[in-house]
Amino acid sequence: MKKNLETLCIHGGWKPGKGEPQQMPIYQTTTFKYDTTDQMARLFDLQDSGYFYTRLANPTNDYVAKKIAALEGGVGAVLTSSGQAASFYAIFNICGSGDHFIASNTIYGGTFNLFAVTMKKLGIECTFVDPDWDDARIEAAFRPNTKCFFGETISNPGVKVFDIERFANMAHKHGVPLIVDNTFPTPINCRPFEWGCDIVTHATTKYMDGHSAQVGGAVVDSGNFDWEAHRDKFPGLTTPDDSYHGLTYTKSFGKMAYCTKLVAQLMRDLGSIPAPMNSYILNIGLETLSLRMRQHCANAQKVAEFLSKSPKVAWINYCGLPTDKYYELGQKYLPNGSCGVIAFGLKGTREDAIRFMDSFEFISIATHVADARSCVLHPASHTHRQLSDEQLRAAGIAPDLIRLSVGIENVDDIIADLEQAMAKM
Ligand code: PLP
């Protein structure tokens, strides 16, 4: 029976048999016992499936990965210890030294830095493009050694909507996959594979957990990208892996080639698996994801409408507002709501913005977003405080941008807290 997302949130992954625990067990163990050397050898050769060391695979992590893969409609998923690790692995699984990829310049600052600075040190070059440019200007960024295109469904912190179908078509025209960070809408509000995206990443730290309780990430594969059709571009998947007994991932694992390589090679060599305890916490968050997303969106819509009418607000980005630049794209990709995150600027100085944020009663100032609790961040004085106004603009962040993550408290209370803080400006 094909199940809807609300049902998958509860019943995806762990399926208890007779007399087994209703709640998914935590396999808090590093290792798994075998009786013969041959049993263990067959596991190392990938001839048998089974668990032998948690850095490579653990049942608790796998149950949660299965649930996330089902929610996204993918063939498989791998959990990572953070969203950053998920972004890194998604790219590094198909890019090596001398390769190049393209990313939207609107992405989360941490991912931007990973791509622009750290991956460059590994010999992997990233060209950043503005998704608002026309096709010809963006396509000029493709090179013979380009291996993928990366964007965020809803960008952090600008909350701009990424035209998934347009960029999937463009990536495929150049023989590479589209990778989309779907952290903000979650699969409840957008399933990028349905629009041609090939691989999805998540910071499960955000809405999927939703309670500020664990840091984690996920890479999900649609299984749709034909690596063999572009075998010269992706030798890591289509030619024998000497570090794995000469096995060729596409031949041995078909649609699971990308996920298997990610585990067998990257997790083996680099680690970054989540603790099973963290996956357990994440799973409890996932059980209520559909309910919470509905409430986040309903609250954020009302808050955005309130802010858009306030004389103290200079500008606002939220694709649920008909006046928003991304309203049409929002209607296409996010018809049931986008997320709870709003970006806006207040009239006045940086000091006015700081006074506003310091005056909240329960909305917290936090280096976090996409959580049950409403919180704000002022990138110019927090995450990007070392930058001048000019440098901020160059990074696509307005100096007055306030990122408000609308939680699931009573919306009248959230608006009242905003109102009383504005009165103190
Ligand atoms: N992707 C997005 C859209 C994010 O907002 C974040 C963190 O804020 C990340 C990735 C990185 O996730 P993590 O903090 O779990 O490493």
Coordinates of C-alpha atoms and ligand atoms in Angstrom, one line a residue:
M1 CA 0.0 0.0 0.0
K2 CA 1.3 3.4 -1.0
K3 CA 1.5 5.6 2.2
N4 CA 1.0 9.3 2.5
L5 CA 3.7 11.5 4.1
E6 CA 1.9 11.8 7.5
T7 CA 1.8 8.0 7.7
L8 CA 5.5 7.6 6.7
C9 CA 6.5 10.1 9.4
I10 CA 5.2 7.6 11.9
H11 CA 5.6 4.2 10.2
G12 CA 8.5 4.7 7.9
G13 CA 11.8 2.9 8.8
W14 CA 11.4 0.8 12.0
K15 CA 8.6 -1.8 11.6
P16 CA 8.2 -3.8 14.8
G17 CA 7.3 -7.5 14.6
K18 CA 5.4 -9.5 17.1
G19 CA 6.4 -8.6 20.7
E20 CA 9.0 -6.1 19.5
P21 CA 9.2 -2.6 20.9
Q22 CA 6.8 0.0 19.5
Q23 CA 9.5 2.6 19.7
M24 CA 12.6 2.1 17.5
P25 CA 15.4 0.6 19.6
I26 CA 18.7 2.4 20.1
Y27 CA 21.6 0.2 19.0
Q28 CA 24.2 2.1 21.1
T29 CA 27.1 -0.1 20.1
T30 CA 30.3 0.3 18.1
T31 CA 30.4 -3.3 16.9
F32 CA 28.5 -6.5 16.1
K33 CA 29.5 -10.1 17.0
Y34 CA 30.2 -13.0 14.5
D35 CA 31.1 -16.6 15.0
T36 CA 33.4 -17.4 12.1
T37 CA 36.1 -15.5 10.2
D38 CA 34.4 -16.3 7.0
Q39 CA 31.1 -14.6 8.1
M40 CA 33.1 -11.5 8.8
A41 CA 35.2 -11.7 5.6
R42 CA 32.0 -11.9 3.5
L43 CA 30.7 -8.7 5.1
F44 CA 34.0 -6.9 4.3
D45 CA 33.8 -8.0 0.7
L46 CA 30.2 -6.7 0.4
Q47 CA 29.1 -10.3 -0.5
D48 CA 26.7 -10.5 2.5
S49 CA 24.8 -7.6 4.1
G50 CA 25.0 -7.1 7.8
Y51 CA 26.3 -4.9 10.5
F52 CA 29.9 -5.0 11.7
Y53 CA 31.1 -1.6 12.7
T54 CA 28.9 1.5 13.4
R55 CA 31.2 3.9 11.5
L56 CA 29.9 2.1 8.4
A57 CA 26.4 1.2 9.4
N58 CA 24.2 0.8 12.4
P59 CA 20.6 -0.4 12.6
T60 CA 19.2 2.6 14.4
N61 CA 20.8 5.0 11.9
D62 CA 19.5 2.8 9.0
Y63 CA 15.9 2.8 10.2
V64 CA 15.9 6.6 10.3
A65 CA 17.7 6.8 6.9
K66 CA 15.0 4.6 5.5
K67 CA 12.3 6.8 6.8
I68 CA 13.9 9.9 5.3
A69 CA 14.4 8.1 2.0
A70 CA 10.7 7.2 2.0
L71 CA 9.6 10.7 2.8
E72 CA 11.7 12.1 -0.1
G73 CA 10.7 9.3 -2.5
G74 CA 14.4 8.2 -2.9
V75 CA 15.9 4.7 -3.3
G76 CA 18.3 5.2 -0.3
A77 CA 19.7 7.6 2.2
V78 CA 22.8 8.0 4.4
L79 CA 22.7 9.8 7.7
T80 CA 25.7 12.0 8.6
S81 CA 26.8 13.7 11.8
S82 CA 25.8 17.2 10.6
G83 CA 24.2 19.0 7.7
Q84 CA 27.7 20.3 6.8
A85 CA 28.9 16.7 6.5
A86 CA 25.9 15.9 4.3
S87 CA 26.7 18.8 1.9
F88 CA 30.4 17.8 1.8
Y89 CA 29.7 14.1 1.2
A90 CA 27.1 14.7 -1.5
I91 CA 29.6 16.6 -3.6
F92 CA 32.8 14.7 -2.6
N93 CA 31.2 11.4 -3.6
I94 CA 31.3 12.5 -7.2
C95 CA 34.1 15.2 -7.3
G96 CA 37.8 14.8 -6.8
S97 CA 40.9 17.0 -7.1
G98 CA 40.8 18.8 -10.5
D99 CA 37.0 18.7 -10.7
H100 CA 34.6 21.6 -10.7
F101 CA 31.0 22.2 -9.7
I102 CA 28.4 25.0 -9.8
A103 CA 26.4 26.3 -6.8
S104 CA 23.8 28.9 -6.3
N105 CA 25.3 32.0 -4.6
T106 CA 22.2 32.2 -2.3
I107 CA 23.1 29.2 -0.2
Y108 CA 23.7 29.0 3.6
G109 CA 26.9 30.8 4.6
G110 CA 28.4 27.6 6.1
T111 CA 27.9 25.7 2.9
F112 CA 29.3 28.7 0.9
N113 CA 32.5 28.7 2.9
L114 CA 32.8 24.9 2.6
F115 CA 32.5 25.1 -1.2
A116 CA 34.5 28.3 -1.7
V117 CA 37.4 27.7 0.8
T118 CA 37.7 24.2 2.1
M119 CA 36.8 22.3 -1.0
K120 CA 39.2 24.5 -3.0
K121 CA 42.0 23.3 -0.7
L122 CA 41.1 19.8 -1.8
G123 CA 41.5 20.9 -5.5
I124 CA 37.8 21.1 -6.2
E125 CA 36.6 24.4 -7.6
C126 CA 33.2 25.9 -7.2
T127 CA 31.7 28.6 -9.4
F128 CA 28.8 30.5 -7.7
V129 CA 26.0 31.7 -9.9
D130 CA 23.0 33.9 -9.2
P131 CA 19.9 31.8 -9.9
D132 CA 18.2 35.0 -11.0
W133 CA 20.6 35.3 -14.0
D134 CA 19.3 34.2 -17.4
D135 CA 20.1 30.7 -18.7
A136 CA 22.9 31.7 -21.1
R137 CA 24.8 33.5 -18.3
I138 CA 24.4 30.5 -15.9
E139 CA 25.2 27.9 -18.6
A140 CA 28.5 29.8 -19.3
A141 CA 29.7 28.4 -15.9
F142 CA 29.6 24.8 -17.1
R143 CA 33.1 23.3 -18.0
P144 CA 34.1 19.9 -19.3
N145 CA 35.2 19.0 -15.7
T146 CA 31.9 20.2 -14.1
K147 CA 30.4 17.3 -12.0
C148 CA 27.2 18.8 -10.5
F149 CA 24.9 21.7 -9.8
F150 CA 23.9 22.6 -6.2
G151 CA 21.2 24.8 -4.8
E152 CA 18.8 25.2 -1.8
T153 CA 15.0 24.8 -2.3
I154 CA 14.6 27.8 0.1
S155 CA 17.8 29.7 0.7
N156 CA 19.1 30.5 4.2
P157 CA 19.0 33.4 5.2
G158 CA 17.4 35.2 2.1
V159 CA 14.5 32.7 1.8
K160 CA 14.6 32.8 -2.0
V161 CA 12.9 29.9 -3.9
F162 CA 15.1 27.8 -6.2
D163 CA 13.6 26.9 -9.6
I164 CA 14.3 23.2 -9.2
E165 CA 12.9 22.1 -12.6
R166 CA 14.8 24.8 -14.5
F167 CA 18.1 23.9 -12.9
A168 CA 17.5 20.1 -13.2
N169 CA 17.0 20.5 -16.9
M170 CA 20.1 22.6 -17.2
A171 CA 22.2 20.2 -15.2
H172 CA 21.0 17.2 -17.2
K173 CA 21.7 19.1 -20.5
H174 CA 25.3 19.2 -19.4
G175 CA 25.3 15.5 -18.2
V176 CA 25.5 16.2 -14.5
P177 CA 23.1 15.7 -11.5
L178 CA 21.3 18.4 -9.6
I179 CA 21.8 18.3 -5.8
V180 CA 19.3 20.3 -3.7
D181 CA 19.5 21.1 0.0
N182 CA 15.9 20.6 1.0
T183 CA 16.4 21.5 4.7
F184 CA 13.9 24.4 4.9
P185 CA 10.7 23.1 3.3
T186 CA 11.4 19.4 4.3
P187 CA 9.8 16.7 2.1
I188 CA 6.4 17.6 3.7
N189 CA 6.3 20.8 1.7
C190 CA 8.5 20.0 -1.3
R191 CA 9.8 16.7 -2.8
P192 CA 12.6 17.9 -5.2
F193 CA 12.9 14.5 -7.0
E194 CA 9.4 15.1 -8.4
W195 CA 10.9 18.1 -10.2
G196 CA 13.9 16.3 -11.7
C197 CA 16.4 16.8 -8.9
D198 CA 18.7 13.8 -8.5
I199 CA 20.2 14.0 -5.0
V200 CA 18.8 15.8 -1.9
T201 CA 20.7 16.8 1.2
H202 CA 19.4 17.8 4.7
A203 CA 20.5 19.5 7.8
T204 CA 18.3 17.2 10.0
T205 CA 19.4 19.6 12.8
K206 CA 16.6 21.9 11.6
Y207 CA 12.9 21.1 11.1
M208 CA 13.3 17.3 10.9
D209 CA 14.5 17.3 14.5
G210 CA 12.7 20.5 15.3
H211 CA 13.5 20.6 19.0
S212 CA 17.2 21.8 19.1
A213 CA 18.1 18.4 20.4
Q214 CA 20.7 17.0 18.0
V215 CA 23.0 18.0 15.1
G216 CA 22.7 15.7 12.0
G217 CA 22.4 15.5 8.2
A218 CA 21.2 13.2 5.5
V219 CA 22.0 12.6 1.8
V220 CA 19.2 11.0 -0.2
D221 CA 19.5 9.6 -3.7
S222 CA 16.6 9.4 -6.2
G223 CA 18.4 6.6 -8.0
N224 CA 17.4 8.4 -11.2
F225 CA 20.7 9.8 -12.5
D226 CA 22.2 7.6 -15.2
W227 CA 25.9 7.5 -14.1
E228 CA 26.7 4.9 -16.8
A229 CA 25.4 7.2 -19.5
H230 CA 28.1 9.7 -18.4
R231 CA 30.7 7.1 -17.3
D232 CA 33.7 9.2 -18.3
K233 CA 32.6 12.0 -16.0
F234 CA 32.1 9.7 -13.0
P235 CA 34.9 7.1 -12.9
G236 CA 34.5 6.8 -9.1
L237 CA 31.1 5.1 -9.7
T238 CA 31.6 3.5 -13.1
T239 CA 35.1 2.0 -12.9
P240 CA 36.6 -0.5 -10.5
D241 CA 37.4 0.8 -7.0
D242 CA 40.8 -0.6 -6.1
S243 CA 40.2 0.2 -2.4
Y244 CA 37.2 -2.1 -2.6
H245 CA 38.6 -5.3 -4.3
G246 CA 38.1 -3.8 -7.8
L247 CA 34.3 -3.6 -7.4
T248 CA 32.4 -1.2 -9.7
Y249 CA 29.6 0.4 -7.8
T250 CA 27.2 0.9 -10.8
K251 CA 27.6 -2.7 -11.9
S252 CA 27.3 -4.2 -8.4
F253 CA 24.6 -2.0 -6.9
G254 CA 22.6 -0.4 -9.8
K255 CA 20.4 2.3 -8.4
M256 CA 22.1 2.1 -5.0
A257 CA 25.6 2.8 -6.5
Y258 CA 25.8 6.4 -5.2
C259 CA 24.7 5.6 -1.6
T260 CA 26.8 2.4 -1.4
K261 CA 29.9 4.3 -2.5
L262 CA 29.2 7.0 0.0
V263 CA 29.1 4.5 2.8
A264 CA 31.8 2.0 1.6
Q265 CA 34.3 4.7 0.7
L266 CA 33.6 8.1 2.4
M267 CA 32.2 6.8 5.7
R268 CA 34.9 4.2 5.9
D269 CA 37.7 6.8 5.4
L270 CA 36.3 9.9 6.9
G271 CA 33.7 8.9 9.4
S272 CA 31.0 11.5 10.4
I273 CA 28.2 9.0 11.2
P274 CA 25.6 10.2 13.8
A275 CA 25.5 8.6 17.2
P276 CA 22.6 6.1 17.3
M277 CA 21.2 8.1 20.2
N278 CA 21.0 11.2 18.0
S279 CA 19.2 9.2 15.3
Y280 CA 16.7 8.1 17.9
I281 CA 16.1 11.7 19.0
L282 CA 15.8 12.7 15.3
N283 CA 13.2 9.9 14.7
I284 CA 11.0 11.3 17.5
G285 CA 11.1 14.7 15.8
L286 CA 10.3 13.1 12.4
E287 CA 7.1 11.5 13.9
T288 CA 5.5 15.0 14.2
L289 CA 7.2 16.7 11.2
S290 CA 4.0 17.0 9.2
L291 CA 2.0 18.5 12.0
R292 CA 4.8 20.9 13.0
M293 CA 5.4 22.0 9.4
R294 CA 1.7 22.8 9.0
Q295 CA 1.8 25.0 12.1
H296 CA 5.1 26.7 11.3
C297 CA 3.7 27.7 7.9
A298 CA 0.3 28.9 9.2
N299 CA 2.1 30.9 11.9
A300 CA 4.7 32.3 9.6
Q301 CA 2.1 33.4 7.1
K302 CA 0.3 35.4 9.7
V303 CA 3.5 36.9 11.1
A304 CA 4.6 37.8 7.5
E305 CA 1.3 39.5 6.9
F306 CA 1.7 41.4 10.2
L307 CA 5.3 42.5 9.3
S308 CA 4.4 43.5 5.8
K309 CA 1.8 46.0 7.1
S310 CA 4.0 47.4 9.9
P311 CA 5.3 51.0 9.3
K312 CA 8.5 50.0 11.1
V313 CA 9.4 47.3 8.5
A314 CA 11.4 48.4 5.4
W315 CA 11.2 45.2 3.4
I316 CA 10.2 41.5 3.8
N317 CA 11.0 38.3 2.0
Y318 CA 8.4 35.5 2.4
C319 CA 7.2 33.6 -0.6
G320 CA 3.7 33.2 0.9
L321 CA 3.1 36.9 0.4
P322 CA 1.6 37.7 -3.1
T323 CA 3.9 40.7 -3.3
D324 CA 7.0 38.6 -2.9
K325 CA 9.4 38.2 -5.8
Y326 CA 9.3 34.4 -5.3
Y327 CA 5.6 34.1 -4.9
E328 CA 5.0 32.4 -8.3
L329 CA 7.9 29.9 -7.7
G330 CA 6.5 29.3 -4.2
Q331 CA 3.1 28.5 -5.7
K332 CA 4.7 26.0 -8.1
Y333 CA 7.0 24.2 -5.7
L334 CA 5.5 24.9 -2.3
P335 CA 1.7 25.1 -2.7
N336 CA 1.0 23.9 0.8
G337 CA 3.4 26.3 2.5
S338 CA 7.1 27.0 2.4
C339 CA 8.6 27.0 6.0
G340 CA 8.6 29.2 9.1
V341 CA 11.6 31.4 8.2
I342 CA 11.1 35.0 7.2
A343 CA 13.8 37.5 6.3
F344 CA 13.0 41.2 6.8
G345 CA 14.6 44.6 7.4
L346 CA 13.6 47.3 9.9
K347 CA 13.6 51.0 9.1
G348 CA 16.4 52.6 11.1
T349 CA 20.0 51.8 12.0
R350 CA 21.9 48.6 13.0
E351 CA 21.5 49.9 16.6
D352 CA 17.7 50.0 16.2
A353 CA 17.7 46.4 15.0
I354 CA 19.8 45.4 17.9
R355 CA 17.5 47.2 20.4
F356 CA 14.5 45.5 18.8
M357 CA 16.0 42.0 19.1
D358 CA 17.2 42.6 22.7
S359 CA 13.7 43.5 23.7
F360 CA 12.0 40.1 23.1
E361 CA 10.2 38.4 26.0
F362 CA 10.3 34.8 24.7
I363 CA 11.5 34.9 21.1
S364 CA 15.2 34.0 21.6
I365 CA 18.4 35.1 19.9
A366 CA 19.9 31.9 18.7
T367 CA 22.4 30.6 16.1
H368 CA 19.7 28.3 14.9
V369 CA 16.7 28.2 12.7
A370 CA 13.8 26.0 11.9
D371 CA 12.8 25.0 15.4
A372 CA 9.7 24.7 17.6
R373 CA 10.8 27.8 19.5
S374 CA 10.7 31.2 17.6
C375 CA 14.1 32.7 17.3
V376 CA 16.0 35.5 15.5
L377 CA 19.4 36.1 14.2
H378 CA 20.9 39.3 12.8
P379 CA 23.7 38.0 10.4
A380 CA 25.4 41.4 10.4
S381 CA 26.0 41.4 14.1
H382 CA 26.2 37.6 14.6
T383 CA 27.3 35.0 12.0
H384 CA 28.8 37.7 9.6
R385 CA 29.8 40.3 12.2
Q386 CA 33.4 40.5 10.8
L387 CA 32.1 41.9 7.5
S388 CA 31.5 45.6 6.6
D389 CA 28.1 46.6 5.1
E390 CA 29.7 46.5 1.7
Q391 CA 31.1 43.0 2.2
L392 CA 27.7 41.9 3.5
R393 CA 26.0 43.1 0.3
A394 CA 28.6 41.3 -1.8
A395 CA 27.7 38.1 0.1
G396 CA 24.0 38.8 -0.8
I397 CA 23.1 39.7 2.8
A398 CA 21.5 43.0 3.4
P399 CA 23.1 44.7 6.5
D400 CA 19.7 45.1 8.0
L401 CA 18.5 41.6 7.4
I402 CA 16.8 40.0 10.4
R403 CA 16.1 36.2 10.1
L404 CA 13.0 35.3 12.0
S405 CA 12.3 31.6 12.5
V406 CA 8.7 31.4 13.4
G407 CA 8.0 28.6 15.9
I408 CA 4.9 26.7 16.8
E409 CA 3.9 28.8 19.9
N410 CA 0.5 30.6 19.7
V411 CA 0.8 33.0 16.8
D412 CA -0.9 35.9 18.6
D413 CA 1.8 35.6 21.3
I414 CA 4.5 35.7 18.7
I415 CA 3.0 38.8 17.1
A416 CA 2.6 40.4 20.5
D417 CA 6.2 39.8 21.3
L418 CA 7.3 41.4 18.0
E419 CA 4.9 44.3 18.6
Q420 CA 6.2 45.1 22.1
A421 CA 9.8 44.9 20.9
M422 CA 9.1 47.3 18.0
A423 CA 7.6 49.7 20.4
K424 CA 10.9 49.9 22.2
M425 CA 12.9 50.7 19.1
Ligands
PLP1 N1 22.0 23.6 5.1 C1 21.2 24.6 5.6 C2 20.1 25.1 4.7 C3 21.4 25.1 6.9 O1 20.6 26.1 7.3 C4 22.4 24.6 7.7 C5 22.7 25.1 9.0 O2 22.1 26.1 9.4 C6 23.2 23.6 7.2 C7 22.9 23.1 5.9 C8 24.3 23.0 8.0 O3 23.8 22.1 8.9 P1 24.5 21.8 10.3 O4 24.5 23.0 11.2 O5 23.7 20.6 10.9 O6 25.9 21.3 10.0

